[in-house]
Coordinates of C-alpha atoms in Angstrom, one line a residue:
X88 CA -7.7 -35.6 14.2
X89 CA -5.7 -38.3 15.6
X90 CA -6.3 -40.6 18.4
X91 CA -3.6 -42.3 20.2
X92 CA -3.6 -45.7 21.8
X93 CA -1.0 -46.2 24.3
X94 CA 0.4 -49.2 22.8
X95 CA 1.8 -47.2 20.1
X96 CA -1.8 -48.1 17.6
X97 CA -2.4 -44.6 16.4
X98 CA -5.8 -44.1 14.1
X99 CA -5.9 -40.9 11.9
X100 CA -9.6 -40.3 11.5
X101 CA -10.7 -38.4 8.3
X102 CA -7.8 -35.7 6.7
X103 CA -5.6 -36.0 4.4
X104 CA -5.4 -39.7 3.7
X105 CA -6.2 -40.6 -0.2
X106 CA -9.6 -41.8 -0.7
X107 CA -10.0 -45.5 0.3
X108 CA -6.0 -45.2 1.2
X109 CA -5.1 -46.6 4.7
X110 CA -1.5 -47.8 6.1
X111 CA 0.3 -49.0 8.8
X112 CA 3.6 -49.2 10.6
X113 CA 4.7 -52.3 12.4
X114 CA 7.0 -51.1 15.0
X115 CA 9.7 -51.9 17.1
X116 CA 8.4 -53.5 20.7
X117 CA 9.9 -51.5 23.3
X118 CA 9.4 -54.3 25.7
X119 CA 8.2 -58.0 25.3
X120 CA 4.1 -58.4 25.6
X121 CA 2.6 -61.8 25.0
X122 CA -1.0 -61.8 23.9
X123 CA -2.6 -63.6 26.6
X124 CA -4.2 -66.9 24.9
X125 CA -7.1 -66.3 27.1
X126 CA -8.4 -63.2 25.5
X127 CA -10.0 -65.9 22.7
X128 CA -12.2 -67.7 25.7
X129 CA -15.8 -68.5 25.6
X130 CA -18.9 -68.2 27.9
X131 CA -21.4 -70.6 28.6
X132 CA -24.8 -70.0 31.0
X133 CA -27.4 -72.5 31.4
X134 CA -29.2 -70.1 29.1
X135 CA -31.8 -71.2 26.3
X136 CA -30.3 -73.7 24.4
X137 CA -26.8 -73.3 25.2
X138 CA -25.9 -76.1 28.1
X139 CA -29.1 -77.9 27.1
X140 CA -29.6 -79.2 23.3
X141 CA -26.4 -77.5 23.1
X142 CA -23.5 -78.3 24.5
X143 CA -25.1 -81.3 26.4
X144 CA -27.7 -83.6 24.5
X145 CA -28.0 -86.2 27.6
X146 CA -26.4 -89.7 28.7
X147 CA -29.1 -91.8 27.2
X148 CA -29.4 -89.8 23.7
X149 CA -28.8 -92.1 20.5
X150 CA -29.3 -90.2 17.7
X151 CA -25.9 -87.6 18.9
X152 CA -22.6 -88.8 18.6
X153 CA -21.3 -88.1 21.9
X154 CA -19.3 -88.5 25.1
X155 CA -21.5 -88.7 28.7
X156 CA -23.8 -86.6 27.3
X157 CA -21.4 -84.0 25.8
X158 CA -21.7 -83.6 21.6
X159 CA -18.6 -84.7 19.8
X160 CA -19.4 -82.3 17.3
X161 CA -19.3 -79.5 18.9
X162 CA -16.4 -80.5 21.4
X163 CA -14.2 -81.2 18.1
X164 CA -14.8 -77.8 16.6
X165 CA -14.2 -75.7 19.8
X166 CA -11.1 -77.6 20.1
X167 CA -10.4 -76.9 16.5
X168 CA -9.8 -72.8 18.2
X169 CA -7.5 -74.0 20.9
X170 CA -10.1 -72.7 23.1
X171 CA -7.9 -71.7 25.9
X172 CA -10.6 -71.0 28.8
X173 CA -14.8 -71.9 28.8
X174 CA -17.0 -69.1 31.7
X175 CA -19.8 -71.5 33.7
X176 CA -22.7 -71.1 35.1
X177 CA -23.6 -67.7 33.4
X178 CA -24.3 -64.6 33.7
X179 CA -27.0 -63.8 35.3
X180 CA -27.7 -67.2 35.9
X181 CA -24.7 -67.9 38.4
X182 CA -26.3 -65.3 41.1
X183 CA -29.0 -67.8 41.5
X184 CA -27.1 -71.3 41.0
X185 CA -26.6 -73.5 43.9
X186 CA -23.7 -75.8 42.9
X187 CA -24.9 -79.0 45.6
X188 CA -27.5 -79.5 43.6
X189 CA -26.3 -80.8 40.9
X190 CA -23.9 -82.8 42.2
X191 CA -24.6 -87.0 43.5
X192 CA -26.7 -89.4 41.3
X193 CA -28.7 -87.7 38.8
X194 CA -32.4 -89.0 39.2
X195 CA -32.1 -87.5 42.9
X196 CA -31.1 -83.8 41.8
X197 CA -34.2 -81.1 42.5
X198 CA -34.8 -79.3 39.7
X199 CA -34.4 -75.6 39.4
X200 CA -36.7 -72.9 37.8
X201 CA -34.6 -70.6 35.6
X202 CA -36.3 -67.1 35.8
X203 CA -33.4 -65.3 34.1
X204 CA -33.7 -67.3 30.8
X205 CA -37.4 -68.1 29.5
X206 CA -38.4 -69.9 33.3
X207 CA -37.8 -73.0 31.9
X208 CA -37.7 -75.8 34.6
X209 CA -34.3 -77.6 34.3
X210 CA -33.4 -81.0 36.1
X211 CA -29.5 -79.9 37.0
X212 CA -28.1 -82.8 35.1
X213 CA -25.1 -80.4 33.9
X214 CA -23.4 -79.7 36.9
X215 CA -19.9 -79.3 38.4
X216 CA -18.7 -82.6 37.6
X217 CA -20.5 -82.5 33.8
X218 CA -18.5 -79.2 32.9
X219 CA -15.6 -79.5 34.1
X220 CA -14.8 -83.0 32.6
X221 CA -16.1 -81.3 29.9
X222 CA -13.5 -78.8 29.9
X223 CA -10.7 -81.6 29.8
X224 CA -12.1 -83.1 26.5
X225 CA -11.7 -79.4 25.6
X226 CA -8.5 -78.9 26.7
X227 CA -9.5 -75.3 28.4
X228 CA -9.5 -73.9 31.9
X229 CA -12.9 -73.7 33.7
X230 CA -13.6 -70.6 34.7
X231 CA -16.4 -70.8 37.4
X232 CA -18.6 -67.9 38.2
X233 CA -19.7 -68.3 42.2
X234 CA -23.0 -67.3 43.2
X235 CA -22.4 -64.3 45.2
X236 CA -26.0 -62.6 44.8
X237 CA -28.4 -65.6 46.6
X238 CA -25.4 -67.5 48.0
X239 CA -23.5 -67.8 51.5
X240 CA -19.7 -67.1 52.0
X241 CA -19.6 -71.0 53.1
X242 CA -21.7 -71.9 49.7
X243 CA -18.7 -70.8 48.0
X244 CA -16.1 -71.8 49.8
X245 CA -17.2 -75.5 49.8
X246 CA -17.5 -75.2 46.0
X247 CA -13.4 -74.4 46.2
X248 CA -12.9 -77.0 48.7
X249 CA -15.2 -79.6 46.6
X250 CA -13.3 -79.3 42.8
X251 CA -9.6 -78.3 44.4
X252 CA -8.6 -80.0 47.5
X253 CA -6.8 -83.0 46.9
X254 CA -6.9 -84.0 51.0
X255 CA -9.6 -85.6 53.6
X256 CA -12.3 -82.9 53.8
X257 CA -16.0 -83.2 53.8
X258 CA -16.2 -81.6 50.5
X259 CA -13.3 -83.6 48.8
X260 CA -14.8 -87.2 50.3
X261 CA -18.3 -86.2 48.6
X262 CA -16.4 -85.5 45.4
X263 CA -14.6 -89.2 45.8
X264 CA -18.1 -90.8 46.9
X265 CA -19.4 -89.0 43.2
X266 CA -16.8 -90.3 41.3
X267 CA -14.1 -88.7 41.2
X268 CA -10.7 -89.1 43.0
X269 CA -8.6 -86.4 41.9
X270 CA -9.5 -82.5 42.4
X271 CA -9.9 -80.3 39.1
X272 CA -7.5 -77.8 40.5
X273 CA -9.8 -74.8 39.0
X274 CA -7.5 -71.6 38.9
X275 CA -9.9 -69.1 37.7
X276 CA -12.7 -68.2 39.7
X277 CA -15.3 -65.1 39.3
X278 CA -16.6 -63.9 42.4
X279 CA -20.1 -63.0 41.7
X280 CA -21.8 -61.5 38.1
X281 CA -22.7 -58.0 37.1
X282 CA -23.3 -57.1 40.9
X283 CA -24.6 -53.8 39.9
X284 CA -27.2 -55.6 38.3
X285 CA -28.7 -59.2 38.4
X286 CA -26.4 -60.3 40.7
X287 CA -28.0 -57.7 43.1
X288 CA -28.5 -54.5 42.5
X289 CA -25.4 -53.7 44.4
X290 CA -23.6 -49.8 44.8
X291 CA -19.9 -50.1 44.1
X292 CA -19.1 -50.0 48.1
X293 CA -21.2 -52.4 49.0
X294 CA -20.2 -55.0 46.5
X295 CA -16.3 -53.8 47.1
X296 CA -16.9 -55.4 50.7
X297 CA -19.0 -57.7 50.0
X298 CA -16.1 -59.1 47.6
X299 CA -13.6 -58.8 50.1
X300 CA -15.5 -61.0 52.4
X301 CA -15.9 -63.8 50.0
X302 CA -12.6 -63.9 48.3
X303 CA -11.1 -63.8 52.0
X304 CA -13.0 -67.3 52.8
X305 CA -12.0 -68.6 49.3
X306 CA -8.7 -69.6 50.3
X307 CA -6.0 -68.6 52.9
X308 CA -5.2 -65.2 53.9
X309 CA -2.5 -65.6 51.3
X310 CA -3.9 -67.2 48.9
X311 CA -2.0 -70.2 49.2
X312 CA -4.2 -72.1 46.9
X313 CA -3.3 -69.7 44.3
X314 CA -6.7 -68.4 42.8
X315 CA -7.3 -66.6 40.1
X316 CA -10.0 -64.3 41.7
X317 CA -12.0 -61.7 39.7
X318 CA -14.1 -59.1 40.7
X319 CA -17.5 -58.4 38.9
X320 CA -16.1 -55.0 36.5
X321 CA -18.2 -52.1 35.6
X322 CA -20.9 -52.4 33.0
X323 CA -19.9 -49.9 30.1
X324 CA -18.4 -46.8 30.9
X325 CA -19.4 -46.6 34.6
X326 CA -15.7 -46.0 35.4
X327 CA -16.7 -44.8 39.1
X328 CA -17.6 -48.8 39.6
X329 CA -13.9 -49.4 38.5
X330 CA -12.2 -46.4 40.9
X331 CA -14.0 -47.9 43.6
X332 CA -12.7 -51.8 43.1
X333 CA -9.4 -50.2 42.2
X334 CA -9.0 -48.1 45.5
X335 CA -10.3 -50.5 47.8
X336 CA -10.0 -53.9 47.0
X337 CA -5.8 -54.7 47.9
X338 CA -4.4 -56.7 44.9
X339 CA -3.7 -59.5 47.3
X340 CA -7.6 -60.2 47.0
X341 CA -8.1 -59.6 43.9
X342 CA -5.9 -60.5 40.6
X343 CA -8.5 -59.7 37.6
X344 CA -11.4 -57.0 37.4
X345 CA -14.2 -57.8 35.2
X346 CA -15.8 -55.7 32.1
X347 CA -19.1 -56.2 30.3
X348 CA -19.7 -54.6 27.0
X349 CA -21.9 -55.4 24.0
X350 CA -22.4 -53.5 20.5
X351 CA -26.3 -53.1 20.6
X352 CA -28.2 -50.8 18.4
X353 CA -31.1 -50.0 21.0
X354 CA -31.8 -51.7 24.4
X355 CA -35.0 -51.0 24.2
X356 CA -35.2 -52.0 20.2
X357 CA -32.3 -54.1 19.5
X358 CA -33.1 -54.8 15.4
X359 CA -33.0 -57.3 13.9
X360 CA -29.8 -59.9 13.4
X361 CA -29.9 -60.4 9.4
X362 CA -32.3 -58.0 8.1
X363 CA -30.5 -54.6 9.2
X364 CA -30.3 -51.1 7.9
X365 CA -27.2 -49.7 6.6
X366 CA -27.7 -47.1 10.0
X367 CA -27.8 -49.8 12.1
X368 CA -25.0 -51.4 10.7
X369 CA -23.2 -47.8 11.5
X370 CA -24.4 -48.2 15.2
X371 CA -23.5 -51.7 15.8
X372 CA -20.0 -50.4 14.8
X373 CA -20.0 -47.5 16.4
X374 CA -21.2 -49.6 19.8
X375 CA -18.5 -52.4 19.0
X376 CA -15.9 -49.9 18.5
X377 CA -16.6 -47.9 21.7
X378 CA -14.6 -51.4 23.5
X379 CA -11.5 -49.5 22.7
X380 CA -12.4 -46.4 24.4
X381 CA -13.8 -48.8 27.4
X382 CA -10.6 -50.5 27.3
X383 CA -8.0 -47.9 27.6
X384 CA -10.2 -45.3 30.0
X385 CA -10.4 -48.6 33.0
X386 CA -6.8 -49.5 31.9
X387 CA -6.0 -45.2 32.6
X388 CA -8.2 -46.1 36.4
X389 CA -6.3 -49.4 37.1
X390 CA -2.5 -48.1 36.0
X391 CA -3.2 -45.0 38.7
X392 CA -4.1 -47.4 41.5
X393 CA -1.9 -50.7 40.1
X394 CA 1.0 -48.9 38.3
X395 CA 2.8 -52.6 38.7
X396 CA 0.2 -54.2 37.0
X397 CA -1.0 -56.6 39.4
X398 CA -4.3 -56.6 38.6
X399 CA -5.6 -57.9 34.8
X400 CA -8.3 -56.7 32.9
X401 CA -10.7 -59.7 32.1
X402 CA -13.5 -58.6 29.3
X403 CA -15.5 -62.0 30.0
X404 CA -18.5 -60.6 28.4
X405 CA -18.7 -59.1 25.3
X406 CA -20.2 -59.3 21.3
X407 CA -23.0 -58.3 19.3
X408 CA -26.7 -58.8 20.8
X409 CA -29.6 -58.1 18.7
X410 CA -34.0 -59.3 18.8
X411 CA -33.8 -62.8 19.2
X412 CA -34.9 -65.1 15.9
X413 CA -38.9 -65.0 14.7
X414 CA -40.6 -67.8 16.1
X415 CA -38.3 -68.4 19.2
X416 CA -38.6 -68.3 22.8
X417 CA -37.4 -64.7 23.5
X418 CA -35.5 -65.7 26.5
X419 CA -33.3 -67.7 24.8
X420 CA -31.4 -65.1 23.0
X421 CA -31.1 -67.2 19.9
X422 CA -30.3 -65.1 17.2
X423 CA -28.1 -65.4 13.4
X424 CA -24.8 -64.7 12.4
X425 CA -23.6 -62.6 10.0
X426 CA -21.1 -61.1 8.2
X427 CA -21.7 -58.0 10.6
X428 CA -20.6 -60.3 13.8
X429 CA -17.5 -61.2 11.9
X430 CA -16.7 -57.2 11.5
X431 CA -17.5 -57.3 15.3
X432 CA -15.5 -59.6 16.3
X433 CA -12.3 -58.9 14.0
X434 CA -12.5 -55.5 15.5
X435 CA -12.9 -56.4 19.0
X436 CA -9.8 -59.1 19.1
X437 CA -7.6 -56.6 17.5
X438 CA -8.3 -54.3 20.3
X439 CA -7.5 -56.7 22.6
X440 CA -4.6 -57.6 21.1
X441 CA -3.1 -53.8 21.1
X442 CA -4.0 -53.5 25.0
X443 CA -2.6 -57.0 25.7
X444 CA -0.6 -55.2 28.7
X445 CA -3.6 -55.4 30.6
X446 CA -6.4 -57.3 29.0
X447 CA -5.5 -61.0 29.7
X448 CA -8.9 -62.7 29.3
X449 CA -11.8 -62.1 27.4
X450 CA -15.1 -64.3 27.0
X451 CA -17.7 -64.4 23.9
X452 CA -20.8 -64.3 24.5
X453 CA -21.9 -66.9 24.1
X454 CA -20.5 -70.6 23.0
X455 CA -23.6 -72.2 21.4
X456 CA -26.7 -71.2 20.4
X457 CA -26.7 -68.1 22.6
X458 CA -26.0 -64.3 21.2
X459 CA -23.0 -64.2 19.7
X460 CA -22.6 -67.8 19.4
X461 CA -19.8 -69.6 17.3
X462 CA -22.3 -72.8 17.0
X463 CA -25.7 -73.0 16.2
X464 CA -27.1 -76.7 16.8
X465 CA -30.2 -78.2 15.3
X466 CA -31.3 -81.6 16.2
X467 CA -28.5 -83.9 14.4
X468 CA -27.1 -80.5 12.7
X469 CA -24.3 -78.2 13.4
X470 CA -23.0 -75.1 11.9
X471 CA -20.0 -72.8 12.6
X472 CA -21.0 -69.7 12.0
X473 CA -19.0 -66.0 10.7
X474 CA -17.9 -65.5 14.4
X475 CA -16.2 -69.1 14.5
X476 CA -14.2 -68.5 11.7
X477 CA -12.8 -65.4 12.7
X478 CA -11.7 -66.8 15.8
X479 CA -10.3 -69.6 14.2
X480 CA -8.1 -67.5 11.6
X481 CA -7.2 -65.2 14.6
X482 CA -5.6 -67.9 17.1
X483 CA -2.8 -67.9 15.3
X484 CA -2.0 -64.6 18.0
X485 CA -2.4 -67.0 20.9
X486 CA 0.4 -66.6 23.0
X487 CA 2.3 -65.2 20.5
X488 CA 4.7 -61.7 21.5
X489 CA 2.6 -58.6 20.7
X490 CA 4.1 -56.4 17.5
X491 CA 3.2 -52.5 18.1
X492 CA 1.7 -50.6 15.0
X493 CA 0.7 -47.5 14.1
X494 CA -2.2 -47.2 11.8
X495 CA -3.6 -44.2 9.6
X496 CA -7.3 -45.0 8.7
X497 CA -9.8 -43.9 6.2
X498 CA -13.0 -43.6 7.8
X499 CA -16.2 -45.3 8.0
X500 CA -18.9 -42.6 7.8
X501 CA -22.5 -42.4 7.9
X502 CA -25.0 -39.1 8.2
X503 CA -21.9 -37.3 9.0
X504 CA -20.3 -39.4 11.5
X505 CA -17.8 -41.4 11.5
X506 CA -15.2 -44.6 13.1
X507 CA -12.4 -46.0 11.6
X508 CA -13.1 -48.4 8.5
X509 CA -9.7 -50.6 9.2
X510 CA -8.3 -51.9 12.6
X511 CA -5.1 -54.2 12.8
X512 CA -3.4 -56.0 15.3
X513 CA 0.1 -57.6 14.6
X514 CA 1.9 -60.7 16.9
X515 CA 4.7 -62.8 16.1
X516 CA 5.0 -66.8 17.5
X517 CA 7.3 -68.8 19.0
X518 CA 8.6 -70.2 15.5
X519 CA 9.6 -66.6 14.4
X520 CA 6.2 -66.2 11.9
X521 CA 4.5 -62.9 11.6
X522 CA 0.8 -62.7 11.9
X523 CA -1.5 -59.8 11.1
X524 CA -5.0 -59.3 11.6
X525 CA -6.9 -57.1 9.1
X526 CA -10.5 -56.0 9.5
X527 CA -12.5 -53.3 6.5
X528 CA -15.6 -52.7 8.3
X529 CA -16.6 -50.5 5.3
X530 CA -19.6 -52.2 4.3
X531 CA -19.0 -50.5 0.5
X532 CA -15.3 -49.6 0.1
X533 CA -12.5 -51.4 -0.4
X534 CA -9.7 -50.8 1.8
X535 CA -6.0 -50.2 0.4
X536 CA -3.5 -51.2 3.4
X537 CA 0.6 -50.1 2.6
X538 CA 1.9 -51.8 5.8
X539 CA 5.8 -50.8 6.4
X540 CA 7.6 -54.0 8.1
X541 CA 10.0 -52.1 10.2
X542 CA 12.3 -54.8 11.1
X543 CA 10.1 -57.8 10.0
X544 CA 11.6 -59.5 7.1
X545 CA 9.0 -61.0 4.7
X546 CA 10.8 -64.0 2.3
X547 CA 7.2 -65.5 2.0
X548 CA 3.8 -64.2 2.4
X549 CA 0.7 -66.3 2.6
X550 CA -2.7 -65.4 3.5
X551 CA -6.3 -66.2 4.4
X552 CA -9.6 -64.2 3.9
X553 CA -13.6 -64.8 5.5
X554 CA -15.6 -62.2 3.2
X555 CA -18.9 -62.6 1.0
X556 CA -21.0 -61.8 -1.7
X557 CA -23.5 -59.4 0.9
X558 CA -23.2 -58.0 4.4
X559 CA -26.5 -59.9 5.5
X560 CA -25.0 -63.2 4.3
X561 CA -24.8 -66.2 7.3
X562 CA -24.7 -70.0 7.2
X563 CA -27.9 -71.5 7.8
X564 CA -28.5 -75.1 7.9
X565 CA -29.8 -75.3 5.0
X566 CA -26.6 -73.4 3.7
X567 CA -23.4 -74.4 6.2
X568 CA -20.8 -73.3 4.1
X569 CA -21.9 -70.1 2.8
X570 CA -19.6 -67.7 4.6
X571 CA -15.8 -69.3 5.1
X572 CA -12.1 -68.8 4.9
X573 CA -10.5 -68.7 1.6
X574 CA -7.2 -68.5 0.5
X575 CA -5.9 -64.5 0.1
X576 CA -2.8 -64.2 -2.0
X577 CA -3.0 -60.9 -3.8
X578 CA -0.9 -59.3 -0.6
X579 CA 1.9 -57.4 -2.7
X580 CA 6.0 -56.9 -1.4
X581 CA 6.8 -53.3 -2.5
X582 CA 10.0 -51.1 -2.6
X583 CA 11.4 -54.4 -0.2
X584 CA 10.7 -53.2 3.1
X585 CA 6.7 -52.9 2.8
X586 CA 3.7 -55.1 1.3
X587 CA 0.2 -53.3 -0.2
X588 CA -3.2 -55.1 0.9
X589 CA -6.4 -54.6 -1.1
X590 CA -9.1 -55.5 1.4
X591 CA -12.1 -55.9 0.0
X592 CA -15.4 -54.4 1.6
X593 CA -16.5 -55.9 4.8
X594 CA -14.0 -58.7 4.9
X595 CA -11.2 -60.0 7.6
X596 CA -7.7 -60.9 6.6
X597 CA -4.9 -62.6 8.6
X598 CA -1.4 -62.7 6.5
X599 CA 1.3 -65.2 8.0
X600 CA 5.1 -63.6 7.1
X601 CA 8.5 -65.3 7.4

């Protein structure tokens, strides 16, 4: 049985491979495709302990290294991904956040109750100006999510005005008066969050015009300003919420169209995030490889209404969600990281990757502390987790020219079903070096990989690999450094044109050719 993705990736589920046998083809790209660097961006909602004892530790903390209230810590190791892009104020969160108030001197801001995440009271000193100076230490793009669900159309369109508009306005002169002269120029903006859910319940119509109208008072009826507007995408596989955006939003008003996807076991009994089953390890897999099927069905809807491509798939929610941590506030979604989240997000990148025609943004959640998180903070302490490291290894495919492949797979199975053990994703970067991104999800096999170079020559091959002694493993803080990239040199050249890869069970591997 063979399924076909229509960037030449081809998996071969099940017959006739040799046992534990897998290979791949790098082929010849038909036509140049950049993987978009913003497919490796990040998400951060005033949620738990993600903005707060997270990314921000306050002004007046001296115990925290760090810069207006911002960690150093964990700005230098974001930074250390070349994180291209950071999503603020949530998730839900952003359907209820009223950007004026936290704006102007800080002991005047009201507070806010935040009944999404654990109704903790917060005193809104993160705000606009707090992130996205933030995002310059970072060296990323903001990406602001507008309040859409308990907002006005003039709400939002001040917010514009306030971080973009270089000119006299009232918006930009309140921005001077609160210290700062020159606009942010923010390109990427998301109109509204999960509108079919917390951001209000909305049918697909009645969001459809309800977007219209916003994005309309956004900018000028040409978009002059030149925003990056996206629409709030389908959750999972309701691809009727994606025909109805496609068919009736024009692509002047719209130039990305959200999805929202995570690899859960259970909604209702999510498991736990270390001590798992070898059936819900299946599941989470199974769940985390479904993205691909997600992924080329809404890029099938969006080719028939947008054959030019006008329109980008943005993925800005996505990763593994499971019970939060014993002991902790279950609102706050804190939760480990293990070497399962590494298998989720080796996986989930190299299917980006592969579709990198139309997926041009993607966002983990979440940044610190938070689901998915590629940090974990404790007082003074910070760890990078499993999840970090694989996005560290894999940024070498920023922005580098997609390489086709075709891939037969041995399988993954459990109680008679089964997903393929090995996914791959090749690029090659501006200096002419070949990358390619291995993932064995197999939590007992090793993986044999032949790839054929095609065309790529290979004079040198080195290599890295983030594996460990059990499946369950994660840093702790106790433990940093349990789980981390070491060097991988047994990749073997064969009969000249082709090199064998033994990947061991459970691991990810990134080779660099030239």
């Amino acid at each position: 049985m063979k399924l076909r993705l229509k960037l030449g990736v081809v998996f071969t589920l099940a017959t006739g491979l040799l046992y534990g046998q897998s290979s791949v083809r790098l082929e010849t790209p038909q036509q140049e495709q950049i993987i978009s660097r913003h497919i490796y961006g990040h998400f951060a909602e005033h949620l738990g302990r993600c903005i707060y004892d997270g990314f921000y530790v306050g002004e007046k903390n001296d115990s925290i290294p760090h810069s207006d209230g911002v960690r150093k810590d964990v700005i230098e190791a974001l930074k250390n991904l070349n994180i291209p892009n950071l999503r603020w104020p949530g998730g839900c969160f952003a359907d209820t956040y009223h950007w004026k108030d936290g704006v102007g001197p800080k002991a005047q801001r009201p507070a806010i109750v935040n009944n999404w995440w654990g109704g903790v009271t917060e005193d809104n000193s993160f705000g606009t100006h707090d992130f996205l100076n933030m995002c310059e230490l970072l060296g990323a793009e903001p990406y602001l999510a507008g309040n859409v669900g308990s907002g006005e159309v003039q709400e939002l369109a001040d917010w514009v005005q306030y971080v973009n508009f270089k000119g006299e306005s009232p918006m930009s002169d309140w921005r001077r008066k609160n210290g700062r002269q020159e606009p942010w120029k923010v390109k990427f903006w998301g109109v509204g969050n999960e509108a079919w859910g917390c951001g209000g319940n909305m049918t697909a119509d009645y969001y459809t015009d309800i977007y219209r109208k916003y994005a309309t008072f956004m900018s000028d009826w040409t978009n002059g300003s030149g925003l990056y507007r996206i629409a709030s995408g389908a959750n999972s596989a309701d691809y009727n919420w994606t025909e109805t955006l496609m068919k009736k939003i024009p692509s002047g008003l719209m130039k990305g169209m959200g999805l929202h996807h995570y690899a859960v076991i259970n909604w209702d009994n999510k498991g736990s995030a270390t001590q798992y089953s070898e059936e819900e390890y299946f599941k989470t897999m199974k769940s985390a490889w479904f993205m691909n099927e997600l992924v080329e069905k809404n890029i099938a809807i969006m080719d028939k209404y947008d054959p030019k491509g006008l329109v980008d798939l943005i993925v800005d929610e996505w990763g593994g969600w499971y019970a939060v941590e014993p002991g902790t506030n279950p609102g706050f979604l804190y939760q480990q990281n293990t070497m399962r989240d590494a298998m989720i997000a080796g996986m989930t990148l190299n299917i980006f990757n592969n579709h990198a025609r139309r997926v041009k943004m993607a966002n983990l959640a979440q940044a610190v502390n938070v689901l998915q998180a590629v940090i974990l903070t404790e007082g003074k302490n910070m760890i990078l987790t499993p999840t970090y490291h694989v996005m560290e290894m894999y940024k070498v495919h920023q922005d580098a020219k997609l390489i086709p492949i075709s891939l037969q797979s041995t399988d993954f199975e459990f109680n008679q079903k089964k997903i393929p053990a090995v996914s791959v994703s090749a690029s090659q970067d501006k200096q002419g070096r070949t990358h390619i991104s291995l993932v064995n999800i197999d939590p007992k096999k090793n993986n044999k990989v032949r790839v054929d170079l095609g065309s790529v020559k290979a004079a040198k091959i080195s290599g890295r690999i983030l594996t460990a002694e059990n499946l369950r493993d994660y840093n702790s803080f106790k433990k940093p450094t349990t789980i981390k990239p070491v060097v991988y040199n047994k990749a073997k050249v064969v009969n000249g044109g082709a090199i064998e890869v033994d990947i061991p069970a459970f691991s990810v591997i990134v080779l660099e050719l030239i």
